[in-house]
Structures are given as C-alpha cells and as structure tokens.
Amino acid sequence: MILSAALVLVVILPGQATARMAFEKLTDFDFPGNTYYSVKNLSLYECQGWCREEADCQAAAFSFVVNPLSPSQETHCQLQNDSSAANPSAAPQRSANMYYMVKLQLRSENVCHRPWSFERVPNKVIRGLDNALIYTSTKEACLSACLNEKRFVCRSVEYDYNNMKCVLSDSDRRSSGQFVQLVDAQGTDYFENLCLKPAQACKNNRSFGNAQRMGVSEEKVAQYVGLHYYTDKELQVTSESACRLACEIESEFLCRSFLYLGQPQGAQYNCRLYHLDHKTLPDGPSTYLNHERPLIDHGEPIGQYFENQCEKAPGSGPGSPPGTLDKIDTLPVSLDTIEDPNLTNLTRNDVNCDKTGTCYDVSVHCKDTRIAVQVRTNKPFNGRIYALGRSETCNIDVINSDAFRLDLTMAGQDCNTQSVTGVYSNTVVLQHHSVVMTKADKIYKVKCTYDMSSKNITFGMMPIRDPEMIHINSSPEAPPPRIRILDTRQREVETVRIGDRLNFRIEIPEDTPYGIFARSCVAMAKDARTSFKIIDDDGCPTDPTIFPGFTADGNALQSTYEAFRFTESYGVIFQCNVKYCLGPCEPAVCEWNMESFESLGRRRRRSIESNETKSEDDMNISQEILVLDFGDEKREFFKADPSTDFAKDKTVTIIEPCPTKTSVLALAVTCALMILLYISTLFCYYMKKWMQPHKIVA
C-alpha cells in the first residue's frame, strides 16, 4: 500500500471502553452461512433489529425481489447463527438486491445508534489517501480505532487480514479534489464510516445533484431507484427543496440520496430517502443501464433523483498547492491483543423489564378470528406496538398509557400472521421510538395453537432478545361434539316411525371460538350389513331427497330429514366424521340435479391447506335410533346407560319385538276366514229359519 508523506503510525493501547454491538453491511454481496430462521415481508430495519436482539444471530441476509407485474418489493429476512463472513479467506458471492449485515463487537463509546456503523467492500482499497497506520489483531479493533480517532475525521478504513495492518483515512469514495478509485486488493477489505454526522459526510461542502454526471439518462436512473432502491424513509413534503432538506438533516441514518415524486396527492408520500447512491453499488453507474422497464406501467410518477456530492475546497485543483495535514505526533507500534471479557454480557435481572425501568405484563388471548395481545406496564408508556413486518398496517400508537392492546388478524396480510396446521404465530414489537428500534424495546413471539383434534388450546410467548423463554400456558377444554335427533317439538327422540320429520343436529357449546364441519356421514343398519353414505367426503349430501345437507345454527350443524330405515333392520346408526375449525366453517358448494347449493361440510381453507385428507385425529361420533313401521307400538326393552361420558361416542340401543310381514299376512287371512265363517253362519241361520213352515194357531 502506498502511504502519503504525512502517514502516522499509531499504537492501540488497552482501553477501558466496553464492547458495544454494531453491524457492518455489504450491498449486493452474500456470504454462505447456516440459516436458522427466516421470515418474509419484514422491513430492512426490522430484520436487522431482530438479529440485534437475538443472541444466536451472527448475520442477517435481507433480500428484496421486485415483482414486475406490480411493481412492488417482496422482502425476505434470513437470520444466520453461523456465517463465513468472519473468515478472511471466504469469498463473498454477488447477489442482486441483497443487504448482508454482520454483527460486530466494537470497543468504542462512539458506536452510533444506527442500523449499521460501517459499509464493507470486500477485497478493495483506495490508493494514496491514507492518514494513519495501525497494527491490530482483529478487524473489530481496527474499526473501533476509526470511531475513536480524534485527530481527524475518520471516513474510511482498510484492513489487511494477513499482515494485520489497519489504515485510517479522512477520505472515502466520494472525496473530491483528488483522484479516488477503488482497486483490487486480495485479502484487504475497505470500510466506510456510517456513524458520521451529516455535516461530516464530506471534507468540504456537501450538495445534491442530479444524474447527469453519471452518463445515464435521468429518467432511467430515477426509474431504477424507484424500483430497486430500498426506501429507508418516506414522508410528505411540499417541494423538492423540502425533500432535499429532509435528506440533509436526517440523523437516523446517513442519507446519501433522495427521490422527489412531485407535488403531494392526498395522503401519499412524495419524498423517499435512501442511504444508497451509485458509489455504493458494486457496478457503479452501469447498474442503471442493465435495468428493464416494468411489465405494467401504473402511471405513477417516476420522480426526480438527486445524490449527494462533495464539493472541492476553494483553491483546489490543478496548479494549487497541495493541502497539508495536521501535524500528529508519531507513537511506537504495538499489537492490540486484549480481549474484552464483557463481550457477551447481555443478561438482565428480569426478562420482562427493559433498561429504562419499564416492566411489561404481556398476555395473549386466542380468539376465533384474531390474537389479542394485551399489555400492561408499571409506568406510562409512549411509543407504538406493531406486528413485525407490518408496522404500517398492523399497529397501535400508544400515548402515555399503562394498558393497551393490539389485535392480530389471522387472515389476510395486514398483520402477516403465519399459520401451520392450526398453529398461528406472529411477532410483536413494543417500540419507544417512532422509527428505529433500540435496546429499550421489547420483541415478543406470540403463538396460539388451536388443536383440531378437540383437546386443548395453548399459547406461548417468548421475548426474542432474552436467552430464557417465558411460557404463559392456558389449556381450555375444547368441547366434544355430540349428535342429537329431535322431533318437531324439539324433543330428543330415540324411537320414531317412518316418515316422521326429524332434526338431525351435531352440537358443541356456544361459548367457544371453534366451529365444526362434518363429512363422510354414514347411515348403517343395526347389524352393520348394510350402509348408506348420506354425506360424502367433501361434505355434500349424496341424495338430498333422503338426507339434505347441513346448515349452520350457531355453532351447531343441523339437517331436517324424514325418518327412514333399512329393509332388514329397524335400528339405524348414524356415524359422522367431525373436525374443528376456527370460527364459522366455510360451506361446501354442492350440485344436485343441475342445481348448486351450499352444505356446511368442510373447514375454512386456512384450516385444510396442510391436510386435505382424513387424519388419525379426526373424531367419529355416532347415534342410533329405532325406526318403526306405521301402526307399530313403541316399547323400549332397555336404554343407554345414563352414565355414558358425553365426550365419548354415544350409542343408544333399543330392541323391540315387531311382527314380520308373514305374520301380518297370516293374521289378515285368518281374520278374513273368520269373517267369512261368521257371515256363512248368519246366512245359514236365517235361511233355515226362513224355510221352516210357520205354525197355524186355531
């Protein structure tokens, strides 16, 4: 490396500064690593904040894919507990629309409260603009030295892993007045300090210009930025100068460019701020040339794009005397090999309290269509509570309150609630600041498990930042279903006649978040030799004229039908396959005789995505009823045991002797013969009496 004439050799002495967590970011680069958790539709800062609070997270890979049909950005956050980014010999991979953030421990009091402290460019250096040379044993010590530098503003760092050389510079890729170019240097990485204040971004004055100096049309650059730059902040302004001012004074990140979309329309944001510029992109201005227009043009304004520019110092340029550096005393060279014993000291006395002294009492209530997160604090809270990844569509602003609640919807994308086989989970953030996450914030993983096999409902909660899990368990009993057969007077019956109008009901209690659906219902003869499927596997009636489809009556299912029986048996057993779903179940669309109708025989789509077929957890319930012919008398030999458990299958067995058709026919013939004999007797009697001569009395 070529050093300037005023190069200073500096020693790193053992300091007392406690190591603080920070991040370095790589743009459009990726390192191999072990991903232990991934989630979609998070914001960039939520992804980085999550990794910050997870003790196991070593790096976070944040990617966003542009949907050309919208156009819109779909994000993907991956947390890695092992990353090759710390290995100097590991080669990074190019990856479009990727921000790779690596967790660091820097021993400096000047670590900024920004998402990342340094931008890293692998295997690159800037020649001839070095101010100080430091020998350090680690890259982290080199970056800490840049933050701790007091003799000049340290804007960039170069670290040689093989020779442990750390070079500090007050110049970066945007410095003017001299030729600045990144060149290849295998084994050495270039870093830019992103903890600078806005006024320190340039050596001299800082201004914003358009894209003319890049050699690419302004429209093409603005269109690329609108689609492929990740927006760090959006706001509504009245003019381009107001948007420029917002970028100049932005303190939550180092704003390097902005996109102004014209005059505001309604409540839409028209000013976008970015930490990126064309210098940050690995391919520079050529990145904009390879951009394709979106497939669908929605007619939205492209806008005007402006980047920051570092102006030259007065009198600089060809023929001007070279500038001089401040005189700095030379110190002897030594190696920094001191390890900080407090690097992983992240413990707290109470996992439910933060460093501001605010303690949180968080409870979760599992409802039929939402997850209610109730929060109580020991002192008034100001900030917001929102679902991670949905801070704009699923949030509550809290103003000086010690009790508040956030309802997480289970359906749709408003709250991004994830569901897998009855388990609904989300991540809730309790944030003090309106934009950024800090150590004082709390992140909770909330979960509701709806047991579709009718056993219990549980939920758990875990603060992501704390090493120990907080369990809050609740196990309300899931109600078992039962079958009831009622007559027209709503009385439960066990013996009926053919043709009686009956109400077939499958019931669960009303005070439950569950709904039920029934399918694969079968009517069987008492001897089980004959069966007839009345409801098919999709929940539709096989013959509505015999047994119509189910309709909803509160939480119950009912079907009104006329009693029938099998030829060889009077006992009819009904058996149905019943499962639970959350809230009212979605009816099946059935067809019969060229007509369509609905039958409540299947779950909501979200409940059956993972299991379309009958599982071993399905509950089969049954009910038996005795169906007599016309004129038969009802007499019960015995009934079901009243101690039968309501949760188990309930079978009522009724046996009653009934005449057969042969006996009825024989009885009819006998009666006819007796009547005939009776008529014949009367006829003979009267004929004999009529033919007998009458006596004449003198």
XYZ file of C-alpha atoms in Angstrom:
698
model
C 0.000 0.000 0.000
C 1.358 3.469 -0.918
C 1.260 5.836 2.068
C 1.190 9.630 1.919
C 4.021 11.720 3.237
C 2.182 12.590 6.403
C 1.488 8.965 7.354
C 1.199 8.388 11.091
C 1.871 5.107 12.882
C -0.399 4.725 15.895
C -0.478 2.161 18.663
C -3.684 0.796 20.160
C -3.349 0.795 23.920
C -5.580 -1.335 26.147
C -8.651 0.775 26.777
C -11.454 0.728 29.252
C -14.285 1.054 26.733
C -16.882 -1.688 26.959
C -17.604 -3.569 23.787
C -20.802 -2.475 22.081
C -22.831 -4.208 19.450
C -22.654 -2.825 15.921
C -23.144 -4.029 12.361
C -21.288 -3.874 9.094
C -23.293 -4.018 5.863
C -22.438 -5.335 2.416
C -24.509 -4.238 -0.574
C -25.311 -6.845 -3.255
C -22.985 -9.386 -1.635
C -23.773 -12.541 0.300
C -21.775 -14.994 2.420
C -22.598 -18.670 2.975
C -23.998 -19.405 6.422
C -26.397 -21.512 8.433
C -29.894 -20.004 8.377
C -31.857 -20.914 11.490
C -34.859 -18.645 10.955
C -36.405 -16.876 8.005
C -39.471 -14.711 7.597
C -40.988 -12.788 4.707
C -42.361 -9.265 4.398
C -40.211 -7.644 7.067
C -38.740 -4.193 6.688
C -34.977 -3.843 6.437
C -34.732 -2.290 9.873
C -36.976 -4.875 11.482
C -34.785 -7.631 10.053
C -31.604 -6.002 11.338
C -33.217 -5.189 14.679
C -34.308 -8.790 15.096
C -30.747 -10.018 14.559
C -29.517 -7.395 17.008
C -31.732 -8.768 19.750
C -31.136 -12.450 19.012
C -28.083 -13.697 20.911
C -27.571 -16.565 18.441
C -27.741 -14.372 15.353
C -24.350 -13.666 13.779
C -25.550 -12.209 10.484
C -28.763 -11.228 8.716
C -29.343 -11.552 4.983
C -32.053 -9.194 3.753
C -33.184 -9.550 0.156
C -35.991 -7.919 -1.757
C -37.360 -9.137 -5.065
C -39.087 -6.790 -7.434
C -42.427 -8.041 -8.717
C -42.513 -6.751 -12.319
C -46.286 -7.061 -12.513
C -46.987 -4.720 -9.604
C -44.274 -3.356 -9.447
C -43.573 -3.897 -5.754
C -40.900 -5.284 -3.455
C -41.270 -8.599 -1.664
C -38.750 -8.956 1.156
C -37.111 -11.970 2.763
C -35.129 -11.886 6.021
C -32.803 -14.759 6.974
C -31.072 -14.963 10.350
C -27.813 -16.938 10.459
C -26.203 -18.380 13.584
C -23.043 -19.212 11.655
C -21.544 -17.113 8.870
C -18.355 -17.334 6.834
C -18.199 -13.525 6.733
C -15.762 -13.614 9.666
C -13.399 -15.867 7.718
C -10.894 -13.698 5.781
C -10.373 -16.423 3.183
C -14.114 -16.792 2.450
C -15.163 -15.422 -0.913
C -18.416 -13.416 -0.956
C -20.999 -14.106 -3.636
C -22.644 -11.469 -5.770
C -26.376 -11.273 -5.066
C -28.695 -8.661 -6.547
C -30.942 -6.683 -4.205
C -29.209 -8.079 -1.131
C -28.087 -6.375 2.069
C -25.855 -8.625 4.180
C -25.403 -7.405 7.765
C -22.765 -8.896 10.080
C -22.849 -8.438 13.834
C -19.734 -6.910 15.432
C -18.480 -6.063 18.916
C -16.666 -2.703 18.872
C -14.865 -1.270 21.878
C -15.834 2.332 21.412
C -18.114 4.815 23.094
C -18.803 6.340 19.676
C -20.811 3.440 18.244
C -23.836 5.177 16.749
C -27.469 4.243 17.264
C -27.957 3.442 13.597
C -28.784 0.158 11.911
C -25.145 -0.317 10.855
C -21.888 1.502 11.576
C -19.786 0.544 8.545
C -20.268 -0.280 4.871
C -17.895 -3.079 3.805
C -16.496 -3.608 0.308
C -14.540 -6.899 0.135
C -11.080 -7.100 -1.473
C -10.861 -3.382 -2.348
C -8.668 -0.408 -1.286
C -8.183 3.247 -2.173
C -4.589 4.112 -3.113
C -2.626 7.014 -1.737
C -5.129 8.672 0.635
C -4.095 7.166 3.958
C -3.640 9.169 7.156
C -2.657 6.632 9.807
C -1.380 3.061 10.006
C -2.378 0.825 12.914
C -1.411 -2.760 13.654
C -4.310 -4.593 15.272
C -5.019 -8.260 15.850
C -8.645 -8.059 14.710
C -10.793 -6.204 12.230
C -13.053 -5.090 15.079
C -10.149 -3.337 16.797
C -9.360 -1.533 13.536
C -12.949 -0.315 13.154
C -13.016 0.750 16.798
C -9.882 2.814 16.207
C -11.661 4.669 13.406
C -14.561 5.542 15.682
C -12.192 6.590 18.475
C -9.974 8.747 16.221
C -9.849 12.353 17.475
C -7.050 13.895 15.377
C -9.015 13.858 12.133
C -12.407 12.714 10.884
C -12.019 9.046 10.005
C -14.207 8.424 6.957
C -12.812 5.100 5.741
C -10.762 2.115 6.897
C -8.730 -0.562 5.142
C -7.824 -3.750 6.972
C -5.222 -6.267 5.749
C -6.113 -9.587 7.393
C -2.801 -11.294 6.567
C -0.472 -8.577 7.879
C -2.900 -7.168 10.488
C -2.485 -3.671 9.044
C -5.229 -1.119 9.637
C -5.137 2.102 7.628
C -7.338 5.066 8.564
C -8.241 7.835 6.140
C -10.181 11.071 6.132
C -11.203 10.368 2.518
C -13.700 7.972 1.016
C -15.106 7.117 -2.424
C -16.905 10.456 -2.606
C -14.000 12.719 -1.714
C -13.219 15.417 -4.286
C -10.057 17.305 -5.130
C -8.045 14.173 -5.853
C -8.353 11.036 -7.939
C -10.316 8.426 -5.947
C -10.733 4.914 -7.226
C -11.252 1.512 -5.624
C -8.710 -1.044 -6.798
C -8.465 -4.785 -6.229
C -6.505 -5.940 -3.190
C -6.942 -9.596 -2.291
C -7.086 -10.134 1.461
C -7.868 -6.488 2.279
C -11.330 -5.023 2.822
C -12.460 -1.427 2.540
C -14.871 0.070 5.102
C -16.740 3.377 5.155
C -17.749 5.003 8.418
C -21.544 5.443 8.524
C -21.612 6.921 12.017
C -20.631 10.312 10.641
C -22.864 13.263 11.277
C -24.479 14.767 8.154
C -22.049 17.712 8.300
C -19.078 15.289 8.358
C -20.090 13.321 5.263
C -17.762 15.450 3.115
C -14.450 17.182 3.819
C -15.889 20.391 2.439
C -19.379 21.480 1.486
C -21.994 18.891 0.658
C -24.568 19.395 -2.092
C -27.072 17.328 -4.064
C -27.056 16.970 -7.837
C -28.954 15.035 -10.478
C -27.797 12.059 -12.526
C -26.316 13.949 -15.472
C -22.722 13.377 -14.350
C -23.243 9.565 -14.390
C -23.650 9.392 -18.175
C -27.120 7.809 -17.833
C -30.431 9.488 -18.560
C -32.135 10.957 -15.517
C -35.383 9.125 -16.270
C -33.674 5.728 -16.417
C -31.844 6.343 -13.148
C -34.980 7.578 -11.370
C -36.964 4.589 -12.607
C -34.308 2.151 -11.374
C -34.114 3.874 -7.999
C -37.882 3.800 -7.545
C -37.959 0.032 -8.065
C -34.604 -1.323 -6.855
C -33.539 1.000 -4.046
C -34.907 0.034 -0.670
C -36.658 3.057 0.817
C -35.199 3.964 4.206
C -37.753 6.653 4.974
C -40.854 8.148 3.343
C -42.500 11.448 4.087
C -44.777 14.012 2.532
C -43.279 17.383 1.619
C -44.486 20.432 -0.232
C -41.495 20.897 -2.563
C -38.269 19.402 -3.857
C -36.246 21.728 -1.622
C -38.091 20.399 1.442
C -37.232 16.827 0.431
C -33.601 17.887 -0.040
C -33.555 19.478 3.408
C -35.011 16.315 4.959
C -32.126 14.295 3.500
C -29.532 16.847 4.622
C -30.625 16.823 8.264
C -31.547 13.131 8.551
C -29.859 11.716 11.664
C -31.250 8.176 11.973
C -29.102 7.082 9.029
C -26.614 8.776 6.703
C -28.835 9.955 3.841
C -26.928 9.984 0.532
C -29.770 10.396 -1.993
C -33.473 11.148 -2.323
C -36.281 10.742 -4.860
C -38.853 13.511 -5.181
C -42.145 12.353 -6.761
C -43.708 15.751 -7.390
C -46.461 17.637 -5.646
C -48.302 15.667 -2.930
C -51.588 13.996 -3.833
C -53.850 13.232 -0.916
C -52.093 11.384 1.891
C -49.462 9.734 -0.339
C -45.778 10.165 0.428
C -43.836 12.021 -2.237
C -40.311 12.075 -0.766
C -38.130 8.967 -0.392
C -34.788 9.000 1.411
C -32.008 6.447 0.778
C -28.679 5.522 2.337
C -27.549 4.351 -1.119
C -26.018 6.187 -4.056
C -24.315 4.970 -7.225
C -20.977 4.793 -5.371
C -22.431 2.148 -3.041
C -23.379 -0.177 -5.913
C -20.646 -2.674 -6.886
C -21.133 -1.941 -10.618
C -21.486 1.799 -10.237
C -23.469 3.721 -12.910
C -23.525 0.695 -15.236
C -26.121 -0.794 -12.862
C -28.729 1.591 -14.252
C -28.006 0.614 -17.871
C -28.976 -3.025 -17.316
C -32.365 -2.141 -15.884
C -35.519 -3.316 -17.658
C -38.764 -1.363 -17.530
C -41.638 -2.930 -15.543
C -44.084 -5.090 -17.461
C -47.024 -2.972 -16.315
C -46.948 0.791 -16.104
C -49.339 2.023 -13.406
C -48.917 5.618 -14.438
C -47.251 6.628 -11.187
C -44.725 9.481 -11.408
C -41.099 8.440 -11.856
C -39.793 11.446 -9.953
C -36.502 13.306 -9.786
C -33.442 11.629 -8.298
C -30.669 13.530 -6.506
C -27.392 12.307 -4.962
C -25.030 13.955 -2.525
C -21.820 15.413 -3.954
C -18.729 16.501 -2.083
C -17.578 19.872 -3.394
C -13.951 20.795 -3.901
C -12.178 23.043 -1.421
C -11.623 26.668 -2.514
C -8.384 26.929 -4.447
C -8.107 23.232 -5.082
C -7.418 21.852 -8.492
C -4.537 21.797 -10.946
C -1.809 24.241 -10.031
C -2.988 24.702 -6.473
C -0.561 23.940 -3.668
C -1.154 20.599 -2.122
C -3.009 20.651 1.115
C -1.229 19.796 4.318
C -2.289 17.506 7.064
C -2.427 18.373 10.697
C 0.779 17.522 12.462
C 0.396 14.431 14.611
C 2.980 13.013 16.943
C 4.296 9.602 15.997
C 3.808 6.821 18.526
C 5.570 3.459 18.742
C 3.944 0.451 17.128
C 2.433 -2.382 19.160
C -0.222 -5.059 18.755
C -3.666 -4.954 20.322
C -4.349 -8.453 21.639
C -6.522 -7.622 24.642
C -9.841 -9.488 24.683
C -12.883 -7.852 26.246
C -14.340 -10.130 28.948
C -17.776 -8.465 28.682
C -18.475 -9.146 25.021
C -21.424 -11.439 25.733
C -22.654 -9.873 28.947
C -26.265 -9.337 27.857
C -28.086 -10.671 30.898
C -30.832 -8.883 32.804
C -32.416 -9.443 36.171
C -35.948 -9.554 34.765
C -36.704 -10.523 31.209
C -39.925 -8.508 31.289
C -38.207 -5.214 32.154
C -36.052 -3.018 29.924
C -33.140 -0.749 30.758
C -35.461 2.262 31.208
C -37.120 0.555 34.174
C -40.355 -0.174 32.293
C -41.734 -3.630 33.065
C -44.254 -5.307 30.786
C -47.062 -7.666 31.705
C -47.990 -9.226 28.369
C -50.874 -11.650 27.966
C -52.271 -13.341 24.889
C -55.908 -14.259 24.252
C -56.671 -16.662 21.412
C -59.909 -15.690 19.666
C -61.704 -17.181 16.687
C -60.520 -14.604 14.140
C -57.722 -12.757 15.930
C -54.955 -12.948 18.512
C -55.389 -10.278 21.180
C -52.116 -9.111 22.752
C -52.828 -7.236 25.988
C -50.003 -5.184 27.558
C -49.851 -3.582 30.988
C -46.868 -1.582 32.233
C -45.712 -0.362 35.609
C -45.493 3.210 34.321
C -46.984 5.114 31.386
C -45.627 4.007 28.012
C -45.158 6.233 24.972
C -44.448 4.682 21.597
C -46.092 2.086 19.458
C -46.884 -1.616 19.350
C -46.980 -3.357 15.989
C -46.578 -6.656 14.180
C -43.063 -7.215 12.916
C -43.061 -6.659 9.172
C -46.414 -4.883 9.224
C -45.594 -1.702 11.118
C -47.834 0.377 8.830
C -50.903 -1.859 8.561
C -50.973 -3.571 11.966
C -50.039 -1.103 14.685
C -51.331 0.920 17.621
C -49.864 4.267 18.704
C -49.627 4.457 22.489
C -49.632 7.853 24.202
C -48.927 7.960 27.930
C -50.835 4.763 28.723
C -50.130 1.836 31.032
C -52.666 -0.539 29.423
C -53.168 -1.138 25.707
C -53.973 -3.931 23.279
C -53.064 -4.980 19.734
C -55.368 -7.309 17.767
C -53.536 -9.502 15.260
C -55.790 -10.693 12.477
C -55.376 -14.314 11.453
C -56.478 -13.933 7.851
C -55.034 -11.704 5.156
C -51.725 -9.886 5.006
C -52.469 -6.908 7.252
C -50.682 -8.447 10.229
C -48.732 -11.186 8.397
C -49.830 -13.865 10.872
C -48.241 -17.186 9.934
C -50.194 -20.445 10.234
C -49.083 -24.070 10.067
C -51.523 -26.901 10.867
C -53.533 -24.959 13.409
C -50.595 -23.015 14.916
C -50.910 -19.252 14.389
C -47.819 -17.199 15.250
C -46.660 -13.620 14.951
C -44.000 -11.304 16.335
C -44.956 -8.178 18.273
C -42.676 -5.191 18.837
C -43.008 -2.769 21.757
C -41.061 0.212 20.464
C -40.330 3.524 22.174
C -39.093 5.427 19.110
C -41.404 6.126 16.173
C -38.937 4.833 13.560
C -35.957 2.906 14.929
C -35.614 0.027 17.357
C -33.370 0.422 20.384
C -32.228 -1.704 23.295
C -35.091 -0.376 25.362
C -37.589 -2.048 23.025
C -39.098 -5.486 23.528
C -39.862 -8.101 20.879
C -42.201 -10.968 21.692
C -43.017 -14.085 19.746
C -46.695 -14.886 20.299
C -48.350 -18.126 19.360
C -51.820 -19.621 19.503
C -52.168 -23.352 18.962
C -55.653 -24.475 18.023
C -55.830 -28.226 18.492
C -58.045 -29.523 15.700
C -58.362 -32.888 17.437
C -60.538 -31.248 20.146
C -58.124 -31.455 23.034
C -56.976 -28.020 24.173
C -55.893 -24.523 23.219
C -52.432 -23.338 24.199
C -50.307 -20.317 23.546
C -46.742 -19.428 24.320
C -44.744 -16.236 24.386
C -41.001 -15.690 24.109
C -39.079 -12.402 24.266
C -36.693 -12.804 21.355
C -33.888 -10.783 22.855
C -33.689 -12.735 26.114
C -31.966 -16.111 26.381
C -34.676 -17.674 28.540
C -38.157 -18.413 27.290
C -41.239 -17.101 29.046
C -44.068 -19.634 28.994
C -47.628 -18.482 29.510
C -49.819 -21.517 29.015
C -53.557 -21.865 29.014
C -55.469 -25.055 28.302
C -59.209 -24.510 27.990
C -61.011 -27.704 27.108
C -62.054 -27.993 23.502
C -65.707 -29.072 23.604
C -66.533 -32.561 22.319
C -69.300 -32.782 19.727
C -72.446 -34.835 20.070
C -75.363 -35.933 17.901
C -78.952 -35.200 18.904
C -82.098 -36.182 16.987
C -85.130 -34.010 17.747
C -88.753 -34.167 16.713
C -90.881 -31.262 15.545
C -91.398 -30.196 19.160
C -87.624 -30.060 19.698
C -87.709 -33.082 21.996
C -84.897 -35.592 21.800
C -86.245 -38.889 20.493
C -84.932 -42.425 20.351
C -87.842 -44.261 18.721
C -89.740 -42.892 15.731
C -91.871 -44.034 12.817
C -91.011 -43.998 9.143
C -91.718 -40.600 7.674
C -91.508 -38.660 10.948
C -89.922 -35.252 10.401
C -86.719 -35.082 12.424
C -83.971 -32.568 13.091
C -80.507 -34.151 12.985
C -78.038 -31.970 14.960
C -74.290 -32.063 15.633
C -73.642 -29.730 18.558
C -70.859 -28.083 20.538
C -71.290 -25.370 23.220
C -71.843 -21.823 22.009
C -69.103 -20.171 24.108
C -66.155 -21.465 22.067
C -64.024 -19.962 19.283
C -64.369 -23.164 17.306
C -66.712 -24.125 14.545
C -67.285 -27.684 13.312
C -67.656 -29.332 9.971
C -68.915 -32.794 9.146
C -68.159 -35.114 6.289
C -68.211 -38.838 5.499
C -71.519 -39.364 7.318
C -72.916 -42.893 7.041
C -76.260 -44.439 7.995
C -75.857 -48.127 8.911
C -78.236 -50.951 9.697
C -78.123 -52.328 13.233
C -76.408 -55.499 12.082
C -73.928 -53.378 10.027
C -74.566 -55.499 6.980
C -75.971 -52.585 5.022
C -74.819 -48.966 4.986
C -75.705 -45.841 3.061
C -73.450 -42.762 2.814
C -75.626 -39.721 3.392
C -72.787 -37.084 3.353
C -69.756 -37.640 1.120
C -66.085 -36.896 1.838
C -66.465 -33.318 0.586
C -69.382 -32.579 2.885
C -72.143 -32.791 0.262
C -75.296 -34.909 0.578
C -75.384 -37.939 -1.701
C -79.176 -37.738 -2.059
C -80.773 -34.551 -0.671
C -84.230 -36.068 -1.049
C -83.341 -38.597 1.672
C -80.924 -36.595 3.800
C -80.334 -32.884 2.958
C -77.047 -31.068 3.545
C -76.076 -29.441 6.831
C -76.862 -25.828 7.660
C -75.454 -23.704 10.478
C -77.398 -22.978 13.643
C -74.999 -21.055 15.849
C -72.066 -23.370 16.477
C -74.163 -26.433 15.620
C -74.890 -28.182 12.336
C -78.380 -29.389 11.541
C -80.270 -31.174 8.801
C -84.024 -31.751 8.680
C -84.983 -35.100 7.189
C -87.742 -37.715 7.266
C -87.092 -40.910 9.201
C -86.087 -43.933 7.166
C -84.844 -47.411 7.949
C -83.299 -50.391 6.238
C -85.343 -53.307 4.965
C -83.888 -55.931 7.274
C -83.343 -53.813 10.382
C -85.270 -51.344 12.495
C -82.197 -49.898 14.196
C -80.422 -47.140 12.239
C -76.949 -45.984 13.330
C -75.629 -42.628 12.152
C -71.865 -42.024 12.127
C -70.101 -38.778 11.101
C -66.517 -37.617 10.845
C -66.257 -34.272 12.677
C -63.318 -31.857 12.946
C -62.843 -28.321 14.239
C -62.042 -25.052 12.501
C -61.661 -21.516 13.816
C -64.906 -19.595 13.708
C -67.734 -20.495 11.342
C -66.704 -23.079 8.785
C -66.888 -22.412 5.092
C -69.697 -24.316 3.367
C -69.083 -26.759 0.572
C -70.595 -25.963 -2.816
C -72.614 -28.992 -3.919
C -74.577 -29.906 -7.033
C -77.757 -31.951 -7.394
C -79.974 -32.205 -10.447
C -78.100 -29.401 -12.236
C -78.534 -27.056 -9.259
C -75.879 -25.725 -6.874
C -76.333 -25.292 -3.140
C -74.191 -24.995 -0.008
C -73.633 -27.524 2.729
C -71.578 -26.974 5.861
C -69.402 -29.957 5.425
C -65.834 -28.628 5.246
C -63.441 -26.301 7.029
C -62.197 -22.870 6.127
C -59.486 -23.040 3.544
C -56.825 -21.951 6.023
C -57.575 -24.982 8.177
C -57.237 -27.597 5.458
C -54.319 -26.338 3.415
C -51.977 -28.739 5.123
C -54.291 -31.751 5.415
C -56.934 -32.373 2.793
C -57.452 -35.993 3.759
C -58.835 -37.558 6.877
C -56.203 -37.851 9.622
C -55.961 -40.076 12.626
C -57.051 -37.141 14.808
C -60.491 -36.985 13.187
C -63.308 -37.579 15.666
C -66.026 -40.067 14.732
C -69.324 -39.737 16.561
C -72.388 -41.940 16.251
C -76.031 -42.120 17.287
C -78.615 -44.914 16.946
C -82.351 -44.529 16.534
C -85.157 -47.089 16.229
C -87.484 -46.591 13.258
C -90.814 -48.449 13.352
C -93.308 -49.103 10.622
C -96.758 -47.478 10.623
C -99.039 -48.835 13.374
C -96.205 -50.295 15.424
C -96.302 -49.691 19.151
C -93.291 -48.159 20.923
C -91.852 -50.179 23.746
C -88.262 -49.916 24.919
C -86.603 -53.006 26.296
C -83.621 -51.019 27.566
C -81.964 -47.666 27.002
C -78.476 -46.291 27.048
C -76.600 -46.078 30.303
C -77.103 -42.521 31.642
C -73.531 -42.504 32.939
C -72.156 -42.586 29.415
C -69.442 -39.943 29.018
C -70.600 -37.001 26.916
C -67.176 -36.761 25.307
C -67.284 -40.339 24.055
C -69.290 -41.902 21.280
C -72.887 -42.163 22.399
C -74.789 -45.215 21.152
C -78.403 -45.803 22.161
C -79.518 -49.380 21.605
C -83.244 -50.085 21.554
C -84.657 -53.589 20.920
C -88.389 -54.139 20.402
C -90.159 -57.264 19.015
C -92.022 -56.394 15.884
C -94.315 -58.553 13.669
C -92.996 -59.715 10.355
C -94.795 -59.339 7.060
C -95.613 -63.074 7.009
C -97.262 -62.915 10.412
C -99.228 -59.852 9.414
C -100.387 -61.596 6.216
C -101.356 -64.758 8.116
C -103.293 -62.652 10.592
C -105.099 -60.909 7.758
C -106.005 -64.224 6.101
C -107.199 -65.628 9.418
C -109.333 -62.577 10.018
C -110.803 -62.848 6.538
C -111.639 -66.540 7.034
C -113.222 -65.804 10.392
C -115.319 -63.055 8.878
C -116.320 -65.379 6.055
C -117.230 -68.112 8.554
C -119.251 -65.613 10.563
C -121.154 -64.446 7.503
C -121.771 -68.053 6.439
C -123.133 -68.923 9.854
C -125.510 -65.988 9.826
C -126.607 -66.845 6.317
C -127.345 -70.483 7.243
C -129.189 -69.452 10.343
C -131.520 -67.084 8.573
C -132.072 -69.434 5.632
C -133.035 -72.253 7.964
C -135.388 -70.002 9.850
C -136.942 -68.714 6.645
C -137.542 -72.181 5.192
C -139.117 -73.610 8.357
C -143.023 -73.672 7.996
C -144.864 -71.416 10.361
C -147.317 -72.957 12.809
C -151.003 -72.011 12.398
C -152.834 -71.371 15.596
C -156.549 -72.154 15.506
